[in-house]
């Protein structure tokens, strides 16, 4: 016996013949990516009169970064972001024998739309090791870099190949926000607790907050060095591990809500040199509170007429005494990550 199943794999002679005539609509080079099969990246393809719309979803608890071969040729490539509503043209792709190959990076459980429409632009980035290409025309390419090092661009400009290298040496390291955090716990079902901590940890790991469900308020003051405030730097706040949702305020101004893994807040226009105030409102789920129940709670007065005085079912729900409790609160590490914004002249 062999360890693979020929009847359901790409080794099936029937499927191999079909693949010679019908190319994959959504293809991954498994050998190049050093994987045996696709375990968590899925898609839906819809065609309109002038668009090919792909909904791409990473249904697994890990990051993915693959070059995906879409069975569409000679079209502009766009990204529709379902989380913030942004629609941006993509400039980093390459032509392939099957269609168009687009680098796709997705956080755990993240989804996005890749849309092909109109005729292909005459300029695009065929290959690069830069983190993100944000713009391109006949003269200038815009990019984002998060680490110092040597970078390259292979640009197709009006059918002409252009190769550019760039050394980046002046990006500051991520700034860790450490020190004394003030945390306030208070909810309708929980007495108010105020504490100061030097190390961030889960509420579920501490006896006095283990059964707290609600919103905890984290506050800290931090200093931002001068070299983080530059015109060519974008600053993103990374909360690290959080359970489950965090609303961020920097110097009293709302910076956004963190509700999925890998998400960051752009705080470039909210921070300043020197002293800054960071406030994070973290809300967990109700399982912590419910797990502490030792009996069924009385019905509210406004529901007695409908359900009566006696509870309809005296069996205890399985959530009572639930263990182990999921992590709750802000666990970090919290840091500000600088991103270098590059404008590169293609002709020089």
mmCIF file of C-alpha atoms in Angstrom, residues 11-254:
data_model
loop_
_atom_site.group_PDB
_atom_site.id
_atom_site.type_symbol
_atom_site.label_atom_id
_atom_site.label_comp_id
_atom_site.label_asym_id
_atom_site.label_seq_id
_atom_site.Cartn_x
_atom_site.Cartn_y
_atom_site.Cartn_z
ATOM 1 C CA UNK A 11 -2.248 11.589 -8.649
ATOM 2 C CA UNK A 12 -5.551 10.182 -9.900
ATOM 3 C CA UNK A 13 -4.988 9.564 -13.656
ATOM 4 C CA UNK A 14 -8.495 10.841 -14.458
ATOM 5 C CA UNK A 15 -7.932 14.082 -12.544
ATOM 6 C CA UNK A 16 -4.488 14.513 -14.072
ATOM 7 C CA UNK A 17 -6.012 14.349 -17.558
ATOM 8 C CA UNK A 18 -8.697 16.883 -16.620
ATOM 9 C CA UNK A 19 -6.027 19.223 -15.194
ATOM 10 C CA UNK A 20 -4.278 19.208 -18.561
ATOM 11 C CA UNK A 21 -7.340 20.819 -20.119
ATOM 12 C CA UNK A 22 -9.003 22.728 -17.278
ATOM 13 C CA UNK A 23 -6.572 24.752 -15.199
ATOM 14 C CA UNK A 24 -7.295 25.368 -11.480
ATOM 15 C CA UNK A 25 -9.429 28.421 -10.807
ATOM 16 C CA UNK A 26 -7.485 29.021 -7.576
ATOM 17 C CA UNK A 27 -4.078 27.382 -7.583
ATOM 18 C CA UNK A 28 -1.246 26.955 -5.074
ATOM 19 C CA UNK A 29 2.189 25.638 -6.016
ATOM 20 C CA UNK A 30 2.362 23.020 -3.261
ATOM 21 C CA UNK A 31 5.940 21.985 -3.997
ATOM 22 C CA UNK A 32 7.198 25.576 -3.908
ATOM 23 C CA UNK A 33 5.287 26.370 -0.687
ATOM 24 C CA UNK A 34 6.562 23.113 0.894
ATOM 25 C CA UNK A 35 3.080 21.842 1.732
ATOM 26 C CA UNK A 36 1.261 18.626 0.769
ATOM 27 C CA UNK A 37 -2.217 20.063 0.522
ATOM 28 C CA UNK A 38 -4.253 23.159 1.239
ATOM 29 C CA UNK A 39 -5.747 22.736 4.706
ATOM 30 C CA UNK A 40 -7.391 26.070 5.356
ATOM 31 C CA UNK A 41 -7.485 28.498 2.435
ATOM 32 C CA UNK A 42 -10.797 28.550 0.591
ATOM 33 C CA UNK A 43 -12.527 30.741 -1.974
ATOM 34 C CA UNK A 44 -15.733 31.579 -3.820
ATOM 35 C CA UNK A 45 -15.572 32.897 -7.395
ATOM 36 C CA UNK A 46 -18.323 35.009 -8.886
ATOM 37 C CA UNK A 47 -18.350 36.501 -12.397
ATOM 38 C CA UNK A 48 -20.201 39.623 -13.474
ATOM 39 C CA UNK A 49 -20.298 41.208 -16.914
ATOM 40 C CA UNK A 50 -16.905 42.885 -16.466
ATOM 41 C CA UNK A 51 -15.504 41.557 -13.164
ATOM 42 C CA UNK A 52 -14.112 38.384 -11.620
ATOM 43 C CA UNK A 53 -14.721 38.553 -7.877
ATOM 44 C CA UNK A 54 -12.929 36.126 -5.546
ATOM 45 C CA UNK A 55 -13.819 35.889 -1.862
ATOM 46 C CA UNK A 56 -10.729 34.372 -0.200
ATOM 47 C CA UNK A 57 -10.892 33.112 3.389
ATOM 48 C CA UNK A 58 -8.243 31.702 5.740
ATOM 49 C CA UNK A 59 -10.273 29.297 7.894
ATOM 50 C CA UNK A 60 -7.493 28.244 10.252
ATOM 51 C CA UNK A 61 -5.716 29.536 13.338
ATOM 52 C CA UNK A 62 -2.440 30.515 11.677
ATOM 53 C CA UNK A 63 -1.090 33.110 9.263
ATOM 54 C CA UNK A 64 -0.774 32.246 5.597
ATOM 55 C CA UNK A 65 1.387 33.806 2.902
ATOM 56 C CA UNK A 66 1.104 32.210 -0.553
ATOM 57 C CA UNK A 67 1.344 33.234 -4.184
ATOM 58 C CA UNK A 68 -2.092 32.304 -5.508
ATOM 59 C CA UNK A 69 -2.678 31.613 -9.200
ATOM 60 C CA UNK A 70 -6.054 33.013 -10.314
ATOM 61 C CA UNK A 71 -7.495 31.846 -13.622
ATOM 62 C CA UNK A 72 -7.901 35.410 -14.935
ATOM 63 C CA UNK A 73 -5.610 37.148 -17.429
ATOM 64 C CA UNK A 74 -4.928 40.727 -18.532
ATOM 65 C CA UNK A 75 -6.981 42.486 -15.850
ATOM 66 C CA UNK A 76 -6.345 45.114 -13.191
ATOM 67 C CA UNK A 77 -6.196 43.630 -9.677
ATOM 68 C CA UNK A 78 -8.070 45.199 -6.752
ATOM 69 C CA UNK A 79 -8.462 44.410 -3.067
ATOM 70 C CA UNK A 80 -11.771 45.016 -1.318
ATOM 71 C CA UNK A 81 -11.206 44.974 2.460
ATOM 72 C CA UNK A 82 -14.355 43.663 4.217
ATOM 73 C CA UNK A 83 -13.174 44.862 7.645
ATOM 74 C CA UNK A 84 -12.774 48.590 6.983
ATOM 75 C CA UNK A 85 -14.427 49.063 3.574
ATOM 76 C CA UNK A 86 -11.248 50.178 1.791
ATOM 77 C CA UNK A 87 -10.928 49.485 -1.937
ATOM 78 C CA UNK A 88 -7.346 49.636 -3.201
ATOM 79 C CA UNK A 89 -5.654 48.678 -6.418
ATOM 80 C CA UNK A 90 -2.941 46.013 -6.125
ATOM 81 C CA UNK A 91 0.291 46.564 -8.017
ATOM 82 C CA UNK A 92 2.248 43.487 -6.911
ATOM 83 C CA UNK A 93 1.385 40.494 -9.136
ATOM 84 C CA UNK A 94 2.801 38.529 -12.049
ATOM 85 C CA UNK A 95 1.542 36.852 -15.201
ATOM 86 C CA UNK A 96 1.493 33.070 -15.229
ATOM 87 C CA UNK A 97 0.649 30.276 -17.630
ATOM 88 C CA UNK A 98 -2.758 29.881 -15.958
ATOM 89 C CA UNK A 99 -3.607 33.563 -15.475
ATOM 90 C CA UNK A 100 -2.426 35.990 -12.779
ATOM 91 C CA UNK A 101 -0.382 35.167 -9.690
ATOM 92 C CA UNK A 102 -1.091 37.406 -6.662
ATOM 93 C CA UNK A 103 0.705 37.284 -3.265
ATOM 94 C CA UNK A 104 -1.928 36.702 -0.570
ATOM 95 C CA UNK A 105 -1.236 37.278 3.148
ATOM 96 C CA UNK A 106 -4.012 36.610 5.644
ATOM 97 C CA UNK A 107 -4.124 36.499 9.442
ATOM 98 C CA UNK A 108 -5.924 33.625 11.218
ATOM 99 C CA UNK A 109 -9.623 33.573 10.232
ATOM 100 C CA UNK A 110 -9.157 36.642 8.000
ATOM 101 C CA UNK A 111 -10.979 37.042 4.680
ATOM 102 C CA UNK A 112 -10.664 39.411 1.748
ATOM 103 C CA UNK A 113 -11.918 40.065 -1.776
ATOM 104 C CA UNK A 114 -9.609 39.959 -4.809
ATOM 105 C CA UNK A 115 -11.301 41.562 -7.818
ATOM 106 C CA UNK A 116 -10.169 41.562 -11.449
ATOM 107 C CA UNK A 117 -11.615 44.167 -13.796
ATOM 108 C CA UNK A 118 -10.888 46.313 -16.885
ATOM 109 C CA UNK A 119 -7.725 45.906 -18.917
ATOM 110 C CA UNK A 120 -4.356 45.261 -17.310
ATOM 111 C CA UNK A 121 -2.319 48.297 -16.300
ATOM 112 C CA UNK A 122 0.902 48.811 -18.236
ATOM 113 C CA UNK A 123 2.992 49.067 -15.038
ATOM 114 C CA UNK A 124 3.116 46.530 -12.205
ATOM 115 C CA UNK A 125 5.572 44.988 -9.731
ATOM 116 C CA UNK A 126 6.435 41.504 -10.919
ATOM 117 C CA UNK A 127 8.601 40.509 -7.926
ATOM 118 C CA UNK A 128 9.632 42.181 -4.669
ATOM 119 C CA UNK A 129 10.604 41.377 -1.083
ATOM 120 C CA UNK A 130 9.102 44.605 0.254
ATOM 121 C CA UNK A 131 6.232 44.210 2.704
ATOM 122 C CA UNK A 132 3.601 46.067 0.698
ATOM 123 C CA UNK A 133 3.341 47.962 -2.591
ATOM 124 C CA UNK A 134 0.853 50.804 -2.109
ATOM 125 C CA UNK A 135 1.116 52.719 -5.388
ATOM 126 C CA UNK A 136 2.693 52.742 -8.827
ATOM 127 C CA UNK A 137 2.719 54.934 -11.903
ATOM 128 C CA UNK A 138 5.160 55.519 -14.755
ATOM 129 C CA UNK A 139 7.524 57.464 -12.497
ATOM 130 C CA UNK A 140 7.163 56.455 -8.840
ATOM 131 C CA UNK A 141 6.511 53.293 -6.854
ATOM 132 C CA UNK A 142 5.234 53.601 -3.258
ATOM 133 C CA UNK A 143 6.021 50.872 -0.739
ATOM 134 C CA UNK A 144 6.004 50.020 2.973
ATOM 135 C CA UNK A 145 8.923 48.424 4.856
ATOM 136 C CA UNK A 146 8.878 47.180 8.459
ATOM 137 C CA UNK A 147 12.505 46.000 8.902
ATOM 138 C CA UNK A 148 15.927 47.350 8.007
ATOM 139 C CA UNK A 149 17.730 45.458 5.267
ATOM 140 C CA UNK A 150 18.249 45.123 1.521
ATOM 141 C CA UNK A 151 15.202 45.180 -0.743
ATOM 142 C CA UNK A 152 14.521 44.799 -4.440
ATOM 143 C CA UNK A 153 11.823 45.599 -6.973
ATOM 144 C CA UNK A 154 11.328 43.973 -10.359
ATOM 145 C CA UNK A 155 8.980 46.339 -12.206
ATOM 146 C CA UNK A 156 7.305 45.889 -15.571
ATOM 147 C CA UNK A 157 6.849 49.407 -16.943
ATOM 148 C CA UNK A 158 5.265 49.608 -20.399
ATOM 149 C CA UNK A 159 6.668 46.144 -21.239
ATOM 150 C CA UNK A 160 10.151 47.203 -20.039
ATOM 151 C CA UNK A 161 11.755 45.291 -17.152
ATOM 152 C CA UNK A 162 13.296 47.515 -14.450
ATOM 153 C CA UNK A 163 15.254 46.138 -11.478
ATOM 154 C CA UNK A 164 15.793 48.390 -8.439
ATOM 155 C CA UNK A 165 17.576 47.711 -5.147
ATOM 156 C CA UNK A 166 17.280 49.738 -1.971
ATOM 157 C CA UNK A 167 19.102 49.516 1.371
ATOM 158 C CA UNK A 168 17.078 50.597 4.417
ATOM 159 C CA UNK A 169 18.944 51.321 7.655
ATOM 160 C CA UNK A 170 16.995 53.937 9.634
ATOM 161 C CA UNK A 171 13.768 52.227 10.797
ATOM 162 C CA UNK A 172 13.535 52.323 14.629
ATOM 163 C CA UNK A 173 12.876 49.053 16.447
ATOM 164 C CA UNK A 174 9.347 48.366 17.707
ATOM 165 C CA UNK A 175 8.748 50.310 20.929
ATOM 166 C CA UNK A 176 7.575 48.099 23.802
ATOM 167 C CA UNK A 177 5.059 49.795 26.093
ATOM 168 C CA UNK A 178 5.907 48.534 29.563
ATOM 169 C CA UNK A 179 5.582 49.880 33.080
ATOM 170 C CA UNK A 180 2.799 50.261 35.594
ATOM 171 C CA UNK A 181 -0.648 49.585 34.161
ATOM 172 C CA UNK A 182 -3.731 50.778 36.041
ATOM 173 C CA UNK A 183 -6.675 48.394 35.517
ATOM 174 C CA UNK A 184 -10.265 49.048 36.580
ATOM 175 C CA UNK A 185 -12.843 46.235 36.677
ATOM 176 C CA UNK A 186 -16.502 47.095 37.117
ATOM 177 C CA UNK A 187 -19.776 45.728 35.820
ATOM 178 C CA UNK A 188 -23.413 45.355 36.850
ATOM 179 C CA UNK A 189 -22.671 41.905 38.298
ATOM 180 C CA UNK A 190 -19.172 42.476 39.702
ATOM 181 C CA UNK A 191 -17.861 44.761 42.476
ATOM 182 C CA UNK A 192 -15.414 47.461 41.409
ATOM 183 C CA UNK A 193 -11.744 46.502 41.598
ATOM 184 C CA UNK A 194 -8.799 48.796 40.897
ATOM 185 C CA UNK A 195 -5.275 47.459 40.692
ATOM 186 C CA UNK A 196 -1.839 48.335 39.352
ATOM 187 C CA UNK A 197 0.269 45.689 37.644
ATOM 188 C CA UNK A 198 3.706 45.587 36.022
ATOM 189 C CA UNK A 199 3.054 42.394 34.059
ATOM 190 C CA UNK A 200 0.020 41.815 31.845
ATOM 191 C CA UNK A 201 -1.794 38.515 32.317
ATOM 192 C CA UNK A 202 -5.193 36.908 31.791
ATOM 193 C CA UNK A 203 -8.048 37.736 34.153
ATOM 194 C CA UNK A 204 -8.821 34.019 34.214
ATOM 195 C CA UNK A 205 -5.479 33.327 35.921
ATOM 196 C CA UNK A 206 -6.120 35.581 38.941
ATOM 197 C CA UNK A 207 -8.565 34.527 41.685
ATOM 198 C CA UNK A 208 -10.115 37.980 42.225
ATOM 199 C CA UNK A 209 -10.888 38.509 38.519
ATOM 200 C CA UNK A 210 -11.309 34.917 37.321
ATOM 201 C CA UNK A 211 -15.097 35.185 37.080
ATOM 202 C CA UNK A 212 -15.280 38.751 35.786
ATOM 203 C CA UNK A 213 -17.222 39.264 32.557
ATOM 204 C CA UNK A 214 -17.468 42.796 31.259
ATOM 205 C CA UNK A 215 -15.102 45.605 30.315
ATOM 206 C CA UNK A 216 -11.769 46.240 31.992
ATOM 207 C CA UNK A 217 -10.111 49.629 31.522
ATOM 208 C CA UNK A 218 -6.312 49.645 31.075
ATOM 209 C CA UNK A 219 -4.354 52.894 31.406
ATOM 210 C CA UNK A 220 -0.636 53.623 31.047
ATOM 211 C CA UNK A 221 1.648 56.549 30.286
ATOM 212 C CA UNK A 222 4.579 56.012 27.923
ATOM 213 C CA UNK A 223 7.323 58.104 26.338
ATOM 214 C CA UNK A 224 7.823 58.190 22.572
ATOM 215 C CA UNK A 225 11.405 59.064 21.460
ATOM 216 C CA UNK A 226 11.965 61.793 18.861
ATOM 217 C CA UNK A 227 13.156 59.419 16.142
ATOM 218 C CA UNK A 228 9.683 57.802 15.922
ATOM 219 C CA UNK A 229 8.122 61.047 14.704
ATOM 220 C CA UNK A 230 9.090 61.404 11.044
ATOM 221 C CA UNK A 231 7.188 62.221 7.864
ATOM 222 C CA UNK A 232 8.174 58.907 6.258
ATOM 223 C CA UNK A 233 7.141 56.736 9.248
ATOM 224 C CA UNK A 234 3.711 55.263 9.907
ATOM 225 C CA UNK A 235 3.161 54.079 13.484
ATOM 226 C CA UNK A 236 0.933 51.093 14.232
ATOM 227 C CA UNK A 237 -0.153 50.000 17.704
ATOM 228 C CA UNK A 238 -0.044 46.232 18.259
ATOM 229 C CA UNK A 239 -1.880 45.038 21.402
ATOM 230 C CA UNK A 240 -0.508 41.505 21.133
ATOM 231 C CA UNK A 241 -2.800 38.888 22.671
ATOM 232 C CA UNK A 242 -6.224 40.123 23.737
ATOM 233 C CA UNK A 243 -9.392 38.433 24.943
ATOM 234 C CA UNK A 244 -11.595 39.358 23.235
ATOM 235 C CA UNK A 245 -12.169 42.930 21.943
ATOM 236 C CA UNK A 246 -10.229 46.120 22.652
ATOM 237 C CA UNK A 247 -11.204 49.726 22.015
ATOM 238 C CA UNK A 248 -8.116 51.965 21.888
ATOM 239 C CA UNK A 249 -7.718 55.604 22.893
ATOM 240 C CA UNK A 250 -4.454 57.519 22.488
ATOM 241 C CA UNK A 251 -4.196 60.887 24.249
ATOM 242 C CA UNK A 252 -7.971 60.870 24.650
ATOM 243 C CA UNK A 253 -8.719 60.247 20.961
ATOM 244 C CA UNK A 254 -10.278 57.070 19.578
#
